[in-house]
Coordinates of C-alpha atoms in Angstrom, one line a residue:
M216 CA 37.2 -5.5 -18.8
Y217 CA 38.0 -7.2 -15.5
E218 CA 35.7 -5.0 -13.5
Y219 CA 32.7 -6.0 -15.7
I220 CA 33.0 -9.8 -15.0
P221 CA 30.3 -9.6 -12.3
L222 CA 28.0 -7.9 -14.8
I223 CA 28.7 -10.6 -17.4
I224 CA 27.9 -13.3 -14.9
T225 CA 24.7 -11.6 -13.9
L226 CA 23.5 -11.1 -17.5
S227 CA 24.5 -14.7 -18.3
Y228 CA 22.1 -15.9 -15.6
M229 CA 19.4 -13.9 -17.2
V230 CA 20.0 -15.5 -20.6
I231 CA 20.0 -19.0 -19.0
A232 CA 16.7 -18.3 -17.3
V233 CA 15.1 -17.1 -20.5
V234 CA 16.2 -20.2 -22.4
M235 CA 15.1 -22.6 -19.6
G236 CA 11.7 -21.0 -19.1
S237 CA 10.9 -20.7 -22.8
F238 CA 11.0 -24.5 -23.3
A239 CA 9.3 -25.4 -20.0
G240 CA 5.9 -25.7 -21.6
K241 CA 7.0 -27.3 -24.9
G242 CA 4.2 -29.4 -26.4
M243 CA 1.4 -27.8 -24.4
N244 CA -1.3 -25.5 -25.7
M245 CA -0.6 -22.3 -23.8
D246 CA -3.7 -20.6 -25.0
S247 CA -5.5 -22.8 -22.5
A248 CA -6.0 -21.1 -19.1
E249 CA -5.7 -24.6 -17.5
N250 CA -2.3 -25.2 -19.1
W251 CA -0.8 -21.6 -18.9
G252 CA -2.4 -20.8 -15.6
V253 CA -2.0 -23.9 -13.4
G254 CA 0.4 -26.1 -15.4
S255 CA -2.3 -28.8 -15.8
R256 CA -2.1 -29.4 -12.0
S257 CA 0.9 -31.7 -12.5
M258 CA 3.7 -30.5 -10.1
G259 CA 5.2 -32.8 -7.5
P260 CA 6.2 -31.8 -3.9
I261 CA 9.8 -30.7 -4.7
M262 CA 8.7 -28.5 -7.6
V263 CA 5.9 -26.9 -5.5
Y264 CA 8.4 -26.4 -2.7
L265 CA 10.8 -24.5 -5.0
L266 CA 7.9 -22.7 -6.7
I267 CA 6.5 -21.3 -3.5
G268 CA 9.9 -20.9 -1.7
A269 CA 11.7 -19.1 -4.5
G270 CA 8.6 -17.0 -5.1
G271 CA 8.6 -15.8 -1.5
V272 CA 12.3 -15.1 -1.4
S273 CA 12.7 -11.9 -3.4
A274 CA 14.8 -8.8 -4.0
Y275 CA 14.1 -7.7 -0.4
T276 CA 16.0 -10.8 0.8
F277 CA 19.2 -9.7 -0.8
M278 CA 18.7 -5.9 -0.7
G279 CA 15.7 -5.0 1.5
S280 CA 16.4 -7.2 4.6
P281 CA 20.1 -6.3 4.8
G282 CA 19.1 -2.7 4.2
W283 CA 16.7 -2.9 7.2
A284 CA 19.2 -4.6 9.4
Y285 CA 21.7 -1.9 8.4
S286 CA 19.4 1.0 9.1
K287 CA 16.9 -0.2 11.7
G288 CA 18.3 -3.4 13.3
A289 CA 16.0 -5.9 14.9
P290 CA 12.8 -4.8 13.0
A291 CA 14.3 -6.6 10.0
L292 CA 13.4 -9.9 11.7
Y293 CA 9.7 -9.4 11.1
V294 CA 10.4 -10.9 7.7
V295 CA 11.5 -14.2 9.2
V296 CA 8.4 -14.4 11.4
Y297 CA 5.9 -13.7 8.7
L298 CA 7.4 -16.1 6.2
T299 CA 7.0 -18.9 8.8
Y300 CA 3.4 -17.9 9.1
M301 CA 3.0 -18.2 5.3
A302 CA 4.3 -21.8 5.4
F303 CA 1.6 -22.5 8.0
L304 CA -1.0 -21.0 5.7
A305 CA 0.2 -23.2 2.8
W306 CA -0.1 -26.3 5.0
Y307 CA -3.5 -25.5 6.4
F308 CA -5.4 -23.8 3.5
G309 CA -3.4 -25.2 0.5
P310 CA -4.9 -28.7 0.4
K311 CA -8.5 -27.3 1.0
V312 CA -8.0 -24.9 -1.9
W313 CA -6.6 -27.6 -4.1
R314 CA -9.4 -30.0 -3.4
L315 CA -12.1 -27.4 -4.2
G316 CA -10.2 -26.2 -7.3
K317 CA -9.8 -29.7 -8.6
K318 CA -13.5 -30.5 -8.0
Y319 CA -15.0 -27.3 -9.4
N320 CA -12.3 -26.2 -11.9
H321 CA -11.2 -23.1 -10.1
V322 CA -7.9 -21.5 -11.2
T323 CA -7.9 -18.2 -9.3
Q324 CA -8.8 -17.0 -5.8
P325 CA -11.5 -14.5 -7.1
G326 CA -12.9 -17.2 -9.3
A327 CA -13.4 -19.5 -6.2
I328 CA -14.9 -16.6 -4.3
A329 CA -17.3 -15.8 -7.1
D330 CA -18.4 -19.4 -7.2
R331 CA -18.9 -19.6 -3.5
Y332 CA -20.9 -16.4 -3.2
E333 CA -22.7 -16.7 -6.6
S334 CA -21.4 -13.3 -7.7
K335 CA -19.1 -12.6 -10.7
A336 CA -19.1 -8.9 -9.7
L337 CA -17.6 -9.9 -6.3
G338 CA -14.9 -11.9 -8.1
G339 CA -14.0 -9.0 -10.2
I340 CA -13.8 -6.5 -7.3
T341 CA -11.7 -9.0 -5.3
S342 CA -9.4 -9.4 -8.3
I343 CA -8.8 -5.6 -8.6
V344 CA -8.3 -4.9 -4.9
T345 CA -5.9 -7.8 -4.3
S346 CA -4.0 -7.1 -7.5
I347 CA -2.9 -3.7 -5.9
G348 CA -0.7 -5.7 -3.5
L349 CA 0.5 -8.1 -6.2
L350 CA 1.6 -5.2 -8.4
A351 CA 3.3 -3.4 -5.6
Y352 CA 5.3 -6.6 -5.0
A353 CA 6.1 -6.8 -8.7
V354 CA 7.3 -3.2 -8.7
I355 CA 9.6 -4.0 -5.7
Q356 CA 11.2 -6.9 -7.6
T357 CA 11.6 -5.0 -10.8
T358 CA 13.2 -2.1 -8.9
G359 CA 15.5 -4.6 -7.3
A360 CA 16.5 -6.1 -10.6
A361 CA 17.2 -2.6 -12.0
Y362 CA 19.3 -1.7 -8.9
I363 CA 21.5 -4.8 -9.4
L364 CA 22.1 -4.1 -13.1
N365 CA 22.9 -0.5 -12.3
V366 CA 25.4 -1.3 -9.6
M367 CA 27.1 -4.2 -11.5
S368 CA 27.5 -2.1 -14.6
Y369 CA 29.0 0.8 -12.5
G370 CA 26.2 3.0 -13.7
L371 CA 26.4 2.2 -17.4
I372 CA 23.0 0.6 -17.3
P373 CA 20.6 3.3 -15.9
I374 CA 17.7 2.3 -13.8
W375 CA 15.1 2.7 -16.6
I376 CA 17.0 0.4 -19.0
G377 CA 17.4 -2.2 -16.2
V378 CA 13.7 -2.1 -15.6
F379 CA 12.9 -2.9 -19.2
L380 CA 15.7 -5.5 -19.5
S381 CA 14.3 -7.5 -16.5
L382 CA 10.7 -7.1 -17.6
G383 CA 11.6 -8.1 -21.2
A384 CA 13.4 -11.3 -20.0
V385 CA 10.5 -12.4 -17.7
S386 CA 7.9 -11.6 -20.4
I387 CA 9.5 -13.9 -22.9
Y388 CA 9.4 -17.1 -20.9
L389 CA 6.3 -16.2 -19.0
Y390 CA 4.4 -15.7 -22.3
R391 CA 5.7 -18.9 -23.8
S392 CA 5.3 -21.3 -20.8
G393 CA 3.2 -19.8 -18.0
L394 CA 3.3 -21.6 -14.6
K395 CA 5.5 -24.3 -16.1
A396 CA 8.2 -21.7 -16.8
I397 CA 7.8 -20.3 -13.3
G398 CA 8.3 -23.7 -11.8
L399 CA 11.4 -24.7 -13.8
T400 CA 13.1 -21.3 -13.5
N401 CA 12.4 -21.2 -9.8
A402 CA 14.1 -24.6 -9.3
F403 CA 17.2 -23.1 -10.9
Q404 CA 16.8 -19.7 -9.1
G405 CA 16.1 -21.3 -5.7
A406 CA 19.2 -23.4 -5.8
L407 CA 21.3 -20.4 -6.8
M408 CA 19.8 -18.2 -4.1
L409 CA 20.5 -20.7 -1.3
F410 CA 24.1 -21.2 -2.4
V411 CA 24.8 -17.4 -2.8
S412 CA 23.1 -16.4 0.5
F413 CA 25.2 -18.7 2.6
F414 CA 28.4 -18.2 0.6
V415 CA 28.1 -14.4 0.9
G416 CA 27.1 -14.5 4.6
L417 CA 30.1 -16.7 5.5
W418 CA 32.5 -14.7 3.3
A419 CA 31.4 -11.4 4.9
T420 CA 31.6 -12.9 8.4
N421 CA 35.1 -14.1 7.7
Q422 CA 36.2 -10.8 6.3
F423 CA 34.9 -8.9 9.3
T424 CA 35.8 -11.3 12.2
G425 CA 38.6 -13.4 10.8
G426 CA 36.6 -16.6 11.3
F427 CA 33.1 -18.0 10.8
S428 CA 31.5 -17.3 14.2
I429 CA 28.8 -14.6 14.1
T430 CA 29.1 -14.0 17.8
P431 CA 31.7 -11.1 17.6
I432 CA 29.3 -9.3 15.1
F433 CA 26.4 -9.2 17.6
E434 CA 28.8 -8.4 20.5
R435 CA 30.0 -5.4 18.5
V436 CA 26.5 -4.3 17.7
A437 CA 25.4 -4.7 21.4
Q438 CA 28.4 -2.7 22.6
D439 CA 28.4 0.2 20.0
V440 CA 24.8 0.5 18.9
P441 CA 22.5 -1.4 21.3
E442 CA 19.4 0.4 20.0
F443 CA 19.7 -1.9 17.0
F444 CA 18.6 -4.9 19.1
T445 CA 15.4 -3.4 20.5
L446 CA 12.2 -2.0 19.1
P447 CA 11.5 0.6 17.8
G448 CA 14.9 0.1 16.2
A449 CA 17.8 2.5 15.4
L450 CA 15.6 5.0 13.5
G451 CA 12.8 4.9 16.1
D452 CA 10.1 4.4 13.5
M453 CA 9.2 0.8 14.1
N454 CA 7.5 0.5 17.5
V455 CA 6.1 -2.6 19.0
T456 CA 2.5 -1.9 17.8
F457 CA 3.4 -1.3 14.2
W458 CA 5.9 -4.2 14.1
T459 CA 3.4 -6.6 15.5
T460 CA 0.5 -5.5 13.3
S461 CA 2.8 -5.6 10.3
I462 CA 3.3 -9.3 11.0
L463 CA -0.4 -9.8 11.7
I464 CA -1.4 -8.3 8.3
S465 CA 1.1 -10.7 6.6
F466 CA -0.5 -13.6 8.4
F467 CA -4.0 -12.7 7.1
S468 CA -2.7 -12.2 3.5
I469 CA -3.4 -15.2 1.2
W470 CA -1.7 -14.1 -2.0
Q471 CA -3.2 -14.7 -5.4
N472 CA 0.0 -16.2 -6.7
H473 CA 0.3 -18.6 -3.8
W474 CA -3.3 -19.7 -4.4
I475 CA -2.5 -20.4 -8.1
Q476 CA 0.7 -22.2 -7.2
W477 CA -1.3 -24.5 -4.8
M478 CA -3.5 -25.3 -7.7
G479 CA -0.5 -26.4 -9.7
A480 CA 0.2 -29.3 -7.4
K481 CA -0.6 -32.7 -8.7
S482 CA -2.2 -33.9 -5.4
E483 CA -3.1 -32.8 -1.8
Q484 CA -0.2 -34.9 -0.5
S485 CA 2.3 -33.1 -2.8
L486 CA 1.1 -29.8 -1.5
R487 CA 1.2 -30.8 2.2
R488 CA 4.7 -32.3 1.8
S489 CA 6.0 -29.1 0.2
A490 CA 4.5 -26.9 2.9
R491 CA 6.2 -28.9 5.6
L492 CA 9.6 -28.2 3.9
L493 CA 9.0 -24.5 3.2
P494 CA 10.6 -23.1 6.4
T495 CA 13.9 -24.7 5.4
F496 CA 13.9 -22.4 2.3
Y497 CA 13.4 -19.3 4.3
I498 CA 16.6 -19.6 6.3
V499 CA 18.1 -18.0 3.3
L500 CA 17.2 -14.7 5.0
I501 CA 19.5 -15.1 8.0
P502 CA 22.9 -14.7 6.3
M503 CA 21.7 -11.6 4.5
I504 CA 20.5 -10.0 7.7
I505 CA 23.9 -10.7 9.3
V506 CA 25.5 -9.0 6.2
G507 CA 23.3 -5.9 7.0
F508 CA 24.7 -5.8 10.6
I509 CA 28.2 -6.0 9.3
G510 CA 27.5 -3.1 7.0
I511 CA 26.7 -0.9 10.0
F512 CA 30.5 -0.7 10.7
M513 CA 31.9 -1.1 7.2
Y514 CA 29.6 1.6 5.5
P515 CA 28.4 4.0 8.2
E516 CA 27.6 6.7 5.5
I517 CA 26.1 4.7 2.7
G518 CA 23.5 6.6 0.8
N519 CA 20.9 3.9 0.2
P520 CA 20.7 1.1 2.8
D521 CA 19.2 -1.2 0.2
H522 CA 22.6 -1.2 -1.5
V523 CA 24.7 -2.4 1.5
A524 CA 25.0 -6.1 0.6
I525 CA 25.8 -5.4 -3.1
Q526 CA 28.3 -2.6 -2.2
L527 CA 30.1 -5.0 0.2
A528 CA 30.3 -7.7 -2.5
V529 CA 31.6 -5.3 -5.1
D530 CA 34.2 -3.9 -2.7
T531 CA 35.5 -7.0 -0.9
M532 CA 34.7 -10.1 -2.8
P533 CA 36.4 -11.8 -5.8
V534 CA 34.7 -10.7 -9.0
I535 CA 33.2 -14.2 -9.5
V536 CA 31.6 -14.1 -6.1
A537 CA 30.3 -10.6 -6.6
G538 CA 28.9 -11.8 -9.9
L539 CA 27.1 -14.7 -8.3
L540 CA 25.6 -12.3 -5.7
G541 CA 24.4 -10.2 -8.6
A542 CA 22.9 -13.3 -10.3
G543 CA 21.4 -14.4 -7.0
T544 CA 19.8 -11.1 -6.4
L545 CA 18.5 -10.9 -10.0
A546 CA 17.2 -14.5 -9.5
A547 CA 15.4 -13.5 -6.4
S548 CA 13.8 -10.5 -8.2
M549 CA 12.7 -12.4 -11.2
S550 CA 11.5 -15.5 -9.4
S551 CA 9.2 -13.2 -7.3
S552 CA 8.0 -10.9 -10.0
E553 CA 7.0 -13.5 -12.5
P554 CA 4.3 -15.1 -10.3
C555 CA 2.8 -11.6 -9.7
F556 CA 2.5 -10.9 -13.4
H557 CA 1.2 -14.4 -14.1
A558 CA -1.5 -14.2 -11.3
T559 CA -2.6 -10.7 -12.2
A560 CA -3.0 -11.4 -15.9
L561 CA -4.8 -14.7 -15.2
S562 CA -7.2 -13.1 -12.8
Y563 CA -7.8 -10.0 -14.9
S564 CA -8.7 -12.2 -17.8
K565 CA -10.8 -14.9 -16.0
D566 CA -12.4 -12.8 -13.3
V567 CA -12.7 -9.2 -14.7
L568 CA -12.7 -9.2 -18.5
Q569 CA -14.4 -12.6 -19.2
P570 CA -17.6 -11.8 -17.3
M571 CA -17.6 -8.2 -18.3
L572 CA -17.1 -8.8 -22.1
N573 CA -18.9 -12.2 -22.1
W574 CA -15.8 -14.0 -23.4
S575 CA -15.7 -17.7 -24.1
D576 CA -13.2 -19.8 -22.2
E577 CA -11.1 -20.0 -25.4
T578 CA -11.0 -16.3 -25.8
A579 CA -10.2 -15.7 -22.1
G580 CA -7.4 -18.3 -22.4
K581 CA -5.8 -16.5 -25.4
W582 CA -5.9 -13.1 -23.7
T583 CA -4.6 -14.4 -20.4
R584 CA -1.0 -14.5 -21.4
R585 CA -1.2 -11.4 -23.7
L586 CA -2.2 -9.3 -20.7
I587 CA 1.2 -9.6 -19.1
F588 CA 2.5 -7.0 -21.6
P589 CA 0.2 -4.1 -20.8
I590 CA 0.5 -4.8 -17.1
M591 CA 4.3 -4.6 -17.3
L592 CA 4.5 -1.7 -19.7
F593 CA 1.8 0.7 -18.4
I594 CA 1.6 -0.1 -14.6
V595 CA 4.8 -1.8 -13.3
A596 CA 7.5 -0.1 -15.4
P597 CA 6.6 3.6 -14.7
I598 CA 6.3 3.1 -11.0
A599 CA 9.5 1.0 -10.8
I600 CA 11.4 3.8 -12.6
I601 CA 10.0 6.5 -10.3
Q602 CA 10.8 4.4 -7.1
P603 CA 8.4 6.1 -4.8
A604 CA 9.5 4.4 -1.5
S605 CA 11.9 1.9 0.1
L606 CA 11.5 -1.7 -1.0
V607 CA 10.2 -3.0 2.3
Y608 CA 7.6 -0.2 2.9
M609 CA 6.2 -0.8 -0.6
L610 CA 5.8 -4.4 0.4
L611 CA 4.1 -3.5 3.7
I612 CA 1.5 -1.3 1.9
G613 CA 0.8 -4.1 -0.6
Y614 CA -0.1 -6.5 2.2
G615 CA -2.9 -4.3 3.4
F616 CA -4.8 -4.7 0.1
I617 CA -4.1 -8.4 -0.3
A618 CA -5.5 -9.2 3.2
Q619 CA -8.9 -7.8 2.3
S620 CA -9.9 -11.1 0.7
F621 CA -9.4 -12.9 4.0
P622 CA -12.9 -12.6 5.4
A623 CA -14.5 -13.9 2.2
I624 CA -12.0 -16.8 2.2
V625 CA -13.0 -17.6 5.8
G626 CA -16.6 -17.5 4.6
M627 CA -15.7 -19.9 1.9
F628 CA -14.4 -22.6 4.2
M629 CA -16.0 -22.0 7.6
W630 CA -19.1 -19.8 7.6
P631 CA -21.9 -20.8 5.2
R632 CA -24.1 -17.9 6.4
G633 CA -21.8 -15.4 4.7
T634 CA -23.5 -13.8 1.7
K635 CA -22.4 -12.1 -1.5
H636 CA -23.6 -8.7 -0.2
G637 CA -21.7 -9.1 3.0
A638 CA -18.5 -10.1 1.2
L639 CA -18.9 -7.4 -1.4
W640 CA -19.5 -4.5 1.0
G641 CA -16.9 -5.9 3.4
I642 CA -14.1 -5.8 0.8
I643 CA -15.2 -2.4 -0.4
A644 CA -15.1 -1.0 3.1
G645 CA -11.8 -2.6 3.8
F646 CA -10.3 -1.3 0.6
I647 CA -11.4 2.3 1.3
I648 CA -10.1 2.2 4.9
T649 CA -6.8 0.7 3.9
L650 CA -6.4 3.3 1.1
I651 CA -7.1 6.2 3.4
F652 CA -4.9 4.9 6.3
S653 CA -2.0 4.1 3.9
F654 CA -1.8 7.5 2.2
V655 CA -3.9 10.1 4.0
V656 CA -4.0 9.4 7.7
V657 CA -1.0 7.1 7.9
H658 CA -1.3 4.1 10.3
P659 CA -3.4 5.7 13.1
L660 CA -2.3 4.6 16.6
D661 CA 0.7 3.0 14.9
I662 CA -1.5 0.2 13.7
H663 CA -1.0 -1.1 10.2
A664 CA -3.5 0.4 7.7
G665 CA -4.4 -3.1 6.5
I666 CA -5.4 -4.2 10.0
W667 CA -7.8 -1.2 10.2
G668 CA -9.2 -2.2 6.8
L669 CA -9.5 -5.8 7.8
I670 CA -11.4 -4.9 11.0
A671 CA -13.9 -2.8 9.0
N672 CA -14.1 -5.5 6.4
A673 CA -14.9 -8.2 8.9
V674 CA -17.5 -6.2 10.8
V675 CA -19.3 -5.2 7.6
F676 CA -19.1 -8.8 6.2
F677 CA -20.6 -10.2 9.4
A678 CA -23.4 -7.6 9.9
V679 CA -24.5 -7.4 6.2
S680 CA -24.5 -11.2 5.9
L681 CA -26.9 -11.6 8.7
M682 CA -29.2 -9.1 7.2
T683 CA -29.2 -10.5 3.6
Q684 CA -30.2 -13.7 1.9
P685 CA -27.7 -16.6 1.8
V686 CA -26.7 -18.3 -1.4
S687 CA -28.7 -21.1 -2.9
K688 CA -29.0 -24.4 -1.2
E689 CA -27.2 -26.1 -4.1
T690 CA -24.1 -23.9 -3.6
V691 CA -24.2 -24.4 0.2
E692 CA -24.3 -28.2 -0.4
R693 CA -21.3 -28.0 -2.7
F694 CA -19.1 -26.0 -0.2
F695 CA -20.5 -27.2 3.1
P696 CA -22.0 -30.7 2.7
D697 CA -21.7 -31.4 6.4
M698 CA -23.4 -28.1 7.5
I699 CA -26.4 -27.9 5.2
D700 CA -29.0 -29.2 7.7
E701 CA -27.8 -27.0 10.4
L702 CA -27.9 -23.9 8.2
Y703 CA -31.3 -24.4 6.8
E704 CA -32.7 -25.3 10.2
D705 CA -31.4 -22.0 11.5
E706 CA -32.8 -20.2 8.5
N707 CA -36.3 -21.7 9.0
E708 CA -36.3 -20.7 12.7
S709 CA -35.3 -17.1 11.8
T710 CA -37.9 -17.0 9.0
V711 CA -35.4 -16.0 6.4
H712 CA -36.2 -17.5 3.1
V713 CA -33.6 -19.1 0.9
K714 CA -34.0 -18.9 -2.7

């Protein structure tokens, strides 16, 4: 019984999260997309900080990043760099997105794109392409949750049961309370993750060095395995070009779930304040990467690098600490998977099915939260059980598809001459190139497939836009009130007629 205390602590966390999340939306009509989708735009800066921060810190923080530090070394630090970029994106784009959404009642990224380019078909295509990245991320988190339950139960809970347990828990409170549940559970999960990360990092450091200084760990790595501190890393598969373009594609990826979380803020000021604080949340990664470096010497023959932190906890830490690490990892998985399910269901309902089936807003609102079940059951669960790749590689592939909305977003805020045909054919070209270079001709010239797709997307977007008719003057006035005269003067000179 004693050895199962970590499992009991981990499962107890899951029960607490379900109870908290289920009551988060009490008194609100969750059949409304405005309530279920963006929490009535009512969240303050601390809640938005925890919502975005805990959503960005996922299973790869407690499993993937130590796994990469263990197996590759310095390449693991790409995570720290790109998360900092994401905080910058939230600070720069977040208030602009919120202001437009509040004014024109946008709730999703494809919905805003469809409004800007006057094309519901473009909104639907954008939703489907970017959801590939979201669902890849959800698979990673679900796999991580199943891993932790499997390890903590000493194999009694097989992976497939762990997948359904974690999906079942998330589905209950997500269905009942939507973004409100994500916000409240992330507050609890975020605090747990920060505590567990630093506690485990300090514990492992003390176990390995006899103190709390990390200097001896890095001195040992530099002396015994110096290749861990340089690119392409210990495995030789992460050269400078691929490492750099992997960060770049992250920078150009404005996630659907982040967009929706920005919409949930109660004001622009709330959003900007939370964005300023975001980098403080991401330091949660540093202790776990150090744990990965310690694992190089403690577990030289471990089978799956993603298991190194959990294995260390089970072998060396008191059962309560090991249980807290299990709960923290499960919290990271659930806090990151739930926004992906939420955003995908919301966007499929509002941007794909509503225009296709001519649903009313009421019908779309009802179906929005019901869609989480088929998404979990028929897409995420089978792939999570099969486990086709390492956690971090699945994430990298997902970024390539998410970034394909970036040119259209730039056209939304900065380039009124961008047209629906340019945006539509751009995203289609980017999707095809990313797909081919992810699975057929993998990363030519060691450049990330998503970067190739983004280049093709941007070129097609720009060229086709210049050859096709801009959107109506009314739409340009709504999105670019300060540029309307300049645009229409240019159009008159070039004899292109605006409808």
